[in-house]
């Protein structure tokens, strides 16, 4: 494990020169670079988790990211690598601004937070830059003190999956089928999220048709979703059994996901990995998947907190894990919500009553809203419980 951790730390700078700058006892520990042709990875080492917000997206020859609640210490400056000519870390109110002066036209391809793990004791905020082919603008104006209003394209994208459908009815209750209540719930959740004006929403199905399980995952990945939530209704032999539960990907499922994902020859391209060294790409894939599992677990905890607060009945062990196909995306946080037992009379009434179902989806939407509006909450680790059929 020590050797693996050393390799992981070295990966970021493997394909280009590195820029290091260390701050003494500050929240920003270092800024590092790894360059590979038309892409550059920027890694910001942090003492604690932080919420990132884009201030400058690169149009003026500069990318600026605000890290809320993070102190810059003495401030860090230095030369960059690849697409970044130079960088600086400065204070701005209660946040730190990470300013990246570009060597040529570039844009943010993706950004994410990696928690401590795999031998690394601190948090890492990762920014992946991609060359656009355009020239850097000549004007270099100072970054604004506060962020502009977010653009529509920057709103988080939520993919809602209505379980089953078409010739797959799912579980059946006394008078309802799972495929019907999941679609109604998905449409209600979509309406609640869009009503806030803060999210983009996409459904894997919006009518009574079957969508292949792997296609559901592909829809989320191809759309570069920020969150995937699959809605289902549970079933049990005991009609007295009732309550909601949330599933995240198990460790066994994570291994299956890696096998599925790396089956093709060009899998590294889907994650925008360098592709020069398969062993290095595999390490980066493992890092990405672990971060995704942690974000999934964090959302599951937030969602269950809101469900419990709304007095929604929960199973005794309400956070479970399994290797379900819809949870296999290595780079999209995903949960499966069992809204209740369709085989239980009380849960079935709740799932089939429009007003009760709308209240439940309002609670789910509130949980999603909290997850995205307060991402700096303590990071949860992926669940280690197994789905063994225990209530």
Coordinates of C-alpha atoms in Angstrom, one line a residue, residues 235-241 341 343:
X235 CA -41.2 -5.8 -2.0
X236 CA -41.2 -8.5 0.7
X237 CA -42.9 -11.7 1.7
X238 CA -44.0 -10.2 5.0
X239 CA -46.8 -7.6 4.3
X240 CA -46.0 -5.9 7.6
X241 CA -42.5 -4.9 6.4
X341 CA -42.6 -1.5 0.2
X343 CA -46.3 -5.0 -0.7

